[in-house]
Short mmCIF file of C-alpha atoms and ligand atoms in Angstrom, two decimals:
data_model
loop_
_atom_site.label_atom_id
_atom_site.label_comp_id
_atom_site.label_asym_id
_atom_site.label_seq_id
_atom_site.Cartn_x
_atom_site.Cartn_y
_atom_site.Cartn_z
CA UNK O 111 0.04 -0.17 0.02
CA UNK O 112 2.50 2.65 1.17
CA UNK O 113 4.66 1.33 -2.43
CA UNK O 114 1.39 2.67 -4.38
CA UNK O 115 0.75 5.39 -2.47
CA UNK O 116 4.50 6.81 -3.14
CA UNK O 117 4.34 5.87 -7.01
CA UNK O 118 1.04 7.56 -7.22
CA UNK O 119 2.56 10.36 -5.26
CA UNK O 120 5.74 10.67 -7.66
CA UNK O 121 4.03 10.13 -11.17
CA UNK O 122 1.33 13.35 -10.00
CA UNK O 123 4.19 15.34 -8.01
CA UNK O 124 7.30 15.61 -10.67
CA UNK O 125 7.46 18.46 -11.80
CA UNK O 126 6.55 17.61 -15.73
CA UNK O 127 3.38 16.53 -14.20
CA UNK O 128 2.54 19.27 -12.08
CA UNK O 129 3.56 21.39 -15.09
CA UNK O 130 0.84 19.45 -17.31
CA UNK O 131 -2.03 20.12 -14.65
CA UNK O 132 -1.15 23.70 -14.24
CA UNK O 133 -1.36 24.39 -17.81
CA UNK O 134 -4.82 22.80 -17.93
CA UNK O 135 -6.36 24.84 -15.17
CA UNK O 136 -4.66 27.93 -16.64
CA UNK O 137 -2.50 28.89 -14.06
CA UNK O 138 0.44 31.16 -14.95
CA UNK O 139 3.24 28.88 -13.56
CA UNK O 140 5.22 26.46 -14.75
CA UNK O 141 8.30 24.59 -12.45
CA UNK O 142 11.07 24.96 -15.52
CA UNK O 143 9.66 27.71 -18.43
CA UNK O 144 8.55 30.98 -18.08
CA UNK O 145 4.71 31.55 -18.94
CA UNK O 146 2.71 34.31 -20.04
CA UNK O 147 -1.52 34.12 -19.42
CA UNK O 148 -2.96 36.02 -22.31
CA UNK O 149 -4.86 39.25 -20.60
CA UNK O 150 -6.45 39.92 -23.67
CA UNK O 151 -6.70 39.63 -27.39
CA UNK O 152 -7.77 41.89 -30.23
CA UNK O 153 -7.59 41.55 -33.89
CA UNK O 154 -6.06 44.98 -35.94
CA UNK O 155 -5.83 44.88 -39.75
CA UNK O 156 -3.61 41.84 -40.64
CA UNK O 157 -2.15 41.46 -37.36
CA UNK O 158 -3.42 39.80 -33.77
CA UNK O 159 -2.49 42.36 -30.77
CA UNK O 160 -2.00 40.04 -27.44
CA UNK O 161 -1.36 41.59 -23.81
CA UNK O 162 0.33 38.81 -21.87
CA UNK O 163 0.56 38.70 -18.08
CA UNK O 164 4.66 37.15 -17.67
CA UNK O 165 4.66 34.53 -14.61
CA UNK O 166 7.20 34.82 -12.07
CA UNK O 167 10.03 32.65 -13.85
CA UNK O 168 10.42 35.49 -16.47
CA UNK O 169 12.67 37.94 -16.28
CA UNK O 170 12.26 41.49 -16.63
CA UNK O 171 12.36 42.73 -20.42
CA UNK O 172 14.27 46.10 -21.69
CA UNK O 173 12.78 48.48 -24.80
CA UNK O 174 13.42 46.69 -27.91
CA UNK O 175 13.86 42.89 -26.66
CA UNK O 176 11.89 39.55 -28.28
CA UNK O 177 10.01 36.85 -27.20
CA UNK O 178 9.66 33.33 -28.02
CA UNK O 179 5.93 32.33 -27.95
CA UNK O 180 5.24 29.00 -28.24
CA UNK O 181 1.92 27.71 -29.50
CA UNK O 182 0.77 23.56 -30.41
CA UNK O 183 -0.39 22.75 -33.32
CA UNK O 184 -1.64 18.91 -33.87
CA UNK O 185 0.40 18.32 -30.73
CA UNK O 186 3.61 19.53 -31.75
CA UNK O 187 5.15 22.80 -30.51
CA UNK O 188 6.05 25.93 -32.57
CA UNK O 189 8.01 28.53 -31.62
CA UNK O 190 8.38 32.34 -33.20
CA UNK O 191 10.39 35.02 -32.19
CA UNK O 192 7.84 38.45 -31.96
CA UNK O 193 8.73 41.76 -30.82
CA UNK O 194 7.43 43.05 -27.63
CA UNK O 195 5.76 46.28 -28.72
CA UNK O 196 5.70 48.45 -25.69
CA UNK O 197 7.85 50.05 -22.84
CA UNK O 198 8.63 48.25 -19.67
CA UNK O 199 5.83 49.46 -17.14
CA UNK O 200 4.95 48.85 -13.55
CA UNK O 201 1.70 46.60 -14.50
CA UNK O 202 4.58 44.15 -15.93
CA UNK O 203 2.74 43.41 -19.35
CA UNK O 204 4.25 42.41 -22.58
CA UNK O 205 2.30 43.70 -25.67
CA UNK O 206 2.93 42.11 -28.85
CA UNK O 207 1.60 42.23 -32.63
CA UNK O 208 2.14 39.43 -34.51
CA UNK O 209 1.47 39.81 -38.19
CA UNK O 210 -0.87 36.81 -39.71
CA UNK O 211 1.07 35.35 -42.19
CA UNK O 212 2.11 31.74 -42.30
CA UNK O 213 1.00 28.60 -39.36
CA UNK O 214 1.97 29.63 -36.06
CA UNK O 215 0.52 33.20 -36.50
CA UNK O 216 -2.59 31.44 -37.87
CA UNK O 217 -2.92 29.16 -34.78
CA UNK O 218 -2.25 32.24 -32.52
CA UNK O 219 -5.22 33.98 -34.22
CA UNK O 220 -7.97 31.16 -34.44
CA UNK O 221 -6.31 29.20 -30.87
CA UNK O 222 -5.17 31.48 -28.38
CA UNK O 223 -7.97 32.60 -26.19
CA UNK O 224 -8.14 35.26 -23.09
CA UNK O 225 -6.98 33.08 -20.03
CA UNK O 226 -4.76 30.70 -21.84
CA UNK O 227 -1.16 29.86 -20.49
CA UNK O 228 1.77 29.87 -22.88
CA UNK O 229 5.29 29.10 -22.64
CA UNK O 230 8.01 31.71 -23.49
CA UNK O 231 11.24 32.37 -23.50
CA UNK O 232 13.19 34.90 -21.33
CA UNK O 233 13.15 38.54 -23.02
CA UNK O 234 16.21 38.65 -25.49
CA UNK O 235 18.59 40.93 -27.73
CA UNK O 236 20.71 43.87 -27.39
CA UNK O 237 19.56 46.51 -29.59
CA UNK O 238 19.16 48.99 -26.40
CA UNK O 239 22.92 48.64 -25.48
CA UNK O 240 23.75 50.35 -29.03
CA UNK O 241 23.38 53.86 -29.76
CA UNK O 242 21.93 55.07 -33.33
CA UNK O 243 20.89 58.38 -34.49
CA UNK O 244 17.49 57.13 -36.17
CA UNK O 245 15.62 54.29 -36.92
CA UNK O 246 13.45 53.27 -40.36
CA UNK O 247 10.36 51.11 -39.66
CA UNK O 248 8.75 49.16 -42.76
CA UNK O 249 5.25 47.67 -41.45
CA UNK O 250 5.11 45.33 -38.85
CA UNK O 251 8.70 46.30 -38.37
CA UNK O 252 7.72 49.54 -35.97
CA UNK O 253 6.57 47.55 -33.07
CA UNK O 254 10.35 46.53 -32.44
CA UNK O 255 11.97 49.97 -33.32
CA UNK O 256 8.89 52.01 -31.53
CA UNK O 257 9.52 51.28 -27.65
CA UNK O 258 13.29 51.33 -28.73
CA UNK O 259 12.81 54.92 -30.25
CA UNK O 260 10.67 56.16 -26.54
CA UNK O 261 13.63 55.08 -24.50
CA UNK O 262 16.52 55.95 -26.58
CA UNK O 263 15.83 59.17 -27.19
CA UNK O 264 15.43 60.20 -23.57
CA UNK O 265 19.24 60.50 -23.78
CA UNK O 266 18.81 61.68 -27.49
CA UNK O 267 16.35 64.27 -27.94
CA UNK O 268 17.71 64.22 -31.76
CA UNK O 269 16.72 60.83 -32.55
CA UNK O 270 14.52 60.92 -35.62
CA UNK O 271 11.94 57.58 -36.55
CA UNK O 272 10.36 57.15 -39.83
CA UNK O 273 7.60 54.79 -39.66
CA UNK O 274 7.30 53.76 -43.58
CA UNK O 275 3.87 52.25 -44.95
CA UNK O 276 1.46 52.09 -46.88
CA UNK O 277 -0.49 55.32 -46.74
CA UNK O 278 -2.73 58.12 -47.84
CA UNK O 279 -2.75 61.38 -46.98
CA UNK O 280 -5.49 64.32 -45.84
CA UNK O 281 -5.77 67.42 -47.61
CA UNK O 282 -3.06 68.57 -44.93
CA UNK O 283 -0.65 66.43 -45.84
CA UNK O 284 -1.07 64.44 -42.84
CA UNK O 285 -1.67 60.50 -42.99
CA UNK O 286 -5.04 59.71 -42.73
CA UNK O 287 -6.04 57.90 -39.76
CA UNK O 288 -6.17 54.31 -40.11
CA UNK O 289 -7.12 52.05 -37.18
CA UNK O 290 -5.58 48.94 -39.58
CA UNK O 291 -1.99 50.02 -38.94
CA UNK O 292 -0.34 48.70 -35.69
CA UNK O 293 -0.05 51.89 -33.31
CA UNK O 294 -0.86 54.15 -35.54
CA UNK O 295 -3.06 55.74 -33.25
CA UNK O 296 -0.65 55.58 -30.63
CA UNK O 297 2.20 57.39 -32.99
CA UNK O 298 0.24 60.04 -33.75
CA UNK O 299 -0.79 61.10 -30.61
CA UNK O 300 2.94 60.49 -28.82
CA UNK O 301 4.33 64.27 -28.63
CA UNK O 302 7.36 62.90 -30.57
CA UNK O 303 5.07 63.04 -33.66
CA UNK O 304 3.85 66.52 -32.76
CA UNK O 305 7.40 67.85 -32.75
CA UNK O 306 8.10 66.12 -35.86
CA UNK O 307 10.45 63.46 -34.26
CA UNK O 308 8.30 60.11 -35.55
CA UNK O 309 7.25 60.51 -39.68
CA UNK O 310 5.09 58.29 -40.71
CA UNK O 311 5.75 58.15 -44.54
CA UNK O 312 4.38 56.11 -47.46
CA UNK O 313 7.01 53.64 -48.23
CA UNK O 314 6.35 52.99 -51.81
CA UNK O 315 7.26 56.53 -52.75
CA UNK O 316 10.01 57.00 -49.77
CA UNK O 317 11.78 54.44 -50.63
CA UNK O 318 12.20 54.72 -54.57
CA UNK O 319 14.02 58.17 -54.08
CA UNK O 320 17.24 58.70 -51.50
CA UNK O 321 16.71 62.28 -50.76
CA UNK O 322 13.33 61.55 -49.45
CA UNK O 323 14.73 59.14 -47.17
CA UNK O 324 18.01 60.10 -46.09
CA UNK O 325 17.37 63.66 -45.81
CA UNK O 326 15.93 62.81 -42.38
CA UNK O 327 19.65 61.59 -41.26
CA UNK O 328 22.57 63.79 -40.72
CA UNK O 329 25.57 63.31 -43.05
CA UNK O 330 27.22 60.35 -41.01
CA UNK O 331 24.77 58.71 -39.28
CA UNK O 332 24.18 55.18 -37.60
CA UNK O 333 20.52 54.04 -38.35
CA UNK O 334 18.68 50.62 -37.46
CA UNK O 335 16.40 49.68 -40.28
CA UNK O 336 13.97 47.02 -39.00
CA UNK O 337 11.08 45.57 -41.69
CA UNK O 338 10.95 42.41 -44.10
CA UNK O 339 13.85 41.32 -45.94
CA UNK O 340 12.37 43.22 -48.96
CA UNK O 341 12.01 46.31 -47.12
CA UNK O 342 15.70 45.94 -45.84
CA UNK O 343 16.69 45.40 -49.25
CA UNK O 344 15.60 48.16 -50.59
CA UNK O 345 17.02 50.63 -47.80
CA UNK O 346 20.30 49.25 -48.21
CA UNK O 347 20.06 50.06 -51.85
CA UNK O 348 19.09 53.40 -51.05
CA UNK O 349 22.01 53.67 -48.72
CA UNK O 350 24.36 52.28 -51.04
CA UNK O 351 23.62 54.86 -54.06
CA UNK O 352 24.02 57.66 -51.40
CA UNK O 353 27.21 59.86 -50.98
CA UNK O 354 26.45 60.67 -46.98
CA UNK O 355 28.38 58.25 -44.65
CA UNK O 356 25.48 56.12 -43.44
CA UNK O 357 25.46 52.75 -41.18
CA UNK O 358 22.93 50.96 -41.05
CA UNK O 359 22.11 47.74 -38.92
CA UNK O 360 19.31 45.85 -40.21
CA UNK O 361 16.64 43.36 -38.37
CA UNK O 362 14.97 41.55 -40.71
CA UNK O 363 11.25 39.36 -40.05
CA UNK O 364 10.89 36.55 -41.68
CA UNK O 365 9.09 32.90 -41.57
CA UNK O 366 11.29 30.50 -40.46
CA UNK O 367 12.51 28.30 -42.84
CA UNK O 368 12.96 24.76 -42.39
CA UNK O 369 16.31 23.50 -41.59
CA UNK O 370 17.80 22.14 -44.87
CA UNK O 371 17.99 18.30 -43.16
CA UNK O 372 19.91 15.87 -45.58
CA UNK O 373 18.13 12.65 -46.77
CA UNK O 374 21.48 10.96 -45.91
CA UNK O 375 22.46 10.41 -42.18
CA UNK O 376 25.86 11.25 -41.23
CA UNK O 377 28.43 12.10 -38.64
CA UNK O 378 30.82 15.27 -38.00
CA UNK O 379 33.33 16.05 -35.69
CA UNK O 380 32.45 19.08 -33.89
CA UNK O 381 35.77 20.80 -31.97
CA UNK O 382 34.53 23.76 -29.67
CA UNK O 383 38.01 25.59 -29.92
CA UNK O 384 37.65 28.05 -26.71
CA UNK O 385 36.04 25.38 -24.07
CA UNK O 386 38.40 22.55 -25.38
CA UNK O 387 35.36 19.73 -26.26
CA UNK O 388 34.99 17.81 -28.99
CA UNK O 389 31.13 16.47 -30.10
CA UNK O 390 30.04 13.82 -32.59
CA UNK O 391 26.90 16.10 -34.13
CA UNK O 392 24.71 14.64 -37.02
CA UNK O 393 23.45 16.22 -40.33
CA UNK O 394 20.03 15.78 -39.10
CA UNK O 395 19.79 18.58 -36.57
CA UNK O 396 20.87 22.04 -36.78
CA UNK O 397 24.06 22.94 -34.59
CA UNK O 398 21.86 25.11 -31.80
CA UNK O 399 19.67 21.91 -31.44
CA UNK O 400 22.68 19.55 -31.16
CA UNK O 401 24.52 21.54 -28.45
CA UNK O 402 21.64 21.89 -26.20
CA UNK O 403 21.17 18.29 -26.75
CA UNK O 404 24.61 17.64 -25.29
CA UNK O 405 23.87 19.85 -22.41
CA UNK O 406 26.08 22.87 -23.47
CA UNK O 407 24.82 26.29 -22.97
CA UNK O 408 25.62 28.44 -26.24
CA UNK O 409 24.18 31.80 -26.60
CA UNK O 410 20.64 32.09 -28.66
CA UNK O 411 17.49 34.33 -28.83
CA UNK O 412 14.78 34.08 -31.72
CA UNK O 413 16.09 30.11 -33.04
CA UNK O 414 15.14 32.04 -36.50
CA UNK O 415 18.01 33.39 -38.04
CA UNK O 416 17.19 36.63 -37.19
CA UNK O 417 18.38 37.40 -33.87
CA UNK O 418 22.14 36.86 -34.41
CA UNK O 419 22.51 36.15 -31.13
CA UNK O 420 24.01 32.16 -31.76
CA UNK O 421 26.48 33.74 -34.33
CA UNK O 422 29.43 32.25 -34.00
CA UNK O 423 33.17 32.34 -35.76
CA UNK O 424 34.17 29.03 -37.45
CA UNK O 425 38.06 28.68 -36.52
CA UNK O 426 40.07 29.21 -39.45
CA UNK O 427 41.33 25.66 -40.00
CA UNK O 428 38.16 24.76 -41.23
CA UNK O 429 36.98 27.48 -43.23
CA UNK O 430 33.78 26.62 -45.36
CA UNK O 431 35.43 29.55 -47.51
CA UNK O 432 37.22 32.76 -47.32
CA UNK O 433 33.26 34.81 -46.73
CA UNK O 434 32.16 32.47 -44.59
CA UNK O 435 33.83 33.11 -41.37
CA UNK O 436 30.63 32.75 -38.90
CA UNK O 437 28.01 30.80 -38.68
CA UNK O 438 24.32 31.11 -36.76
CA UNK O 439 24.06 28.11 -35.12
CA UNK O 440 20.41 27.89 -35.20
CA UNK O 441 20.17 27.68 -39.14
CA UNK O 442 23.08 25.68 -39.40
CA UNK O 443 22.77 21.72 -40.05
CA UNK O 444 26.46 20.37 -40.46
CA UNK O 445 27.80 19.07 -43.77
CA UNK O 446 31.13 18.86 -42.32
CA UNK O 447 33.54 18.39 -39.60
CA UNK O 448 34.30 21.73 -38.19
CA UNK O 449 36.01 24.16 -35.74
CA UNK O 450 33.81 26.31 -33.99
CA UNK O 451 35.22 29.38 -31.64
CA UNK O 452 32.68 28.42 -28.63
S1 FES M 571 19.55 32.45 -32.41
FE1 FES M 571 18.56 34.36 -33.35
S2 FES M 571 19.89 34.12 -35.12
FE2 FES M 571 19.96 32.20 -34.03
#
């Protein structure tokens, strides 16, 4: 009898079992994983706005950081990375605007309800620690740059933010009110907008004319551009053609590409030069997955090739080619043995 009670107790009291039941009863706590509770959900144009209450396991976030959100589709957990669109506040909530465009965002739109508890990563991203003279946001990219701008302009009142979107102007040349655009009203009503430090411009015309885009910034500026890959490419083209000494960092949003897994199984040796370890990994998973499985703790964030946090230098002895001196662990499936500076 005592044994039976002990077995029953351990099968229900294990942290994993308790986590399962806590989630079923929508309790915002898991033993090993940070979680959030959905406090509010709204559809705004082609985006879903979620207001989330982090659990005590979540670290406080900084302006401009991101989190990965996990949703289950047919029993399989899928993670995606989203920018936190608000500034940290005493309420402690996180706001996300999620553009509905793929499997996971559609599941969030249709399956996630107010009161649900979802697994998340800890907040990540280090843009808050860099100094920029201006920001250029394309479409949903504004969610990453708006809190970063609000926070950075406290130290740099000359900071400029351009929000490029599809736009129609009213008779006085101001952008027409459009509740369908993410953060549009909040930005229009801000002091920074009235003072001309934030400009909402039509992306189609602004990106075809270097002067339209770059005249908002000084001759030597360091900018952060955030939008789709196509948007960032266009910004890059404009900057390359300009005479100004403008340096731009890019942050792109893209749907995660499935890793290029080979059909033919192979094993490779990975030498970690800094930690002096050698691992045998397969070509059936990404380097990040293999390293985590081996109990190592490499730095990573989005797991989607976006944030560059998992970028590692490849040691000169195993350079893949002259131009490829670093790799992203989360998107690299090894097809040869490598030495990584990790
Ligand atoms: S974890 Fe973000 S690029 Fe690899």
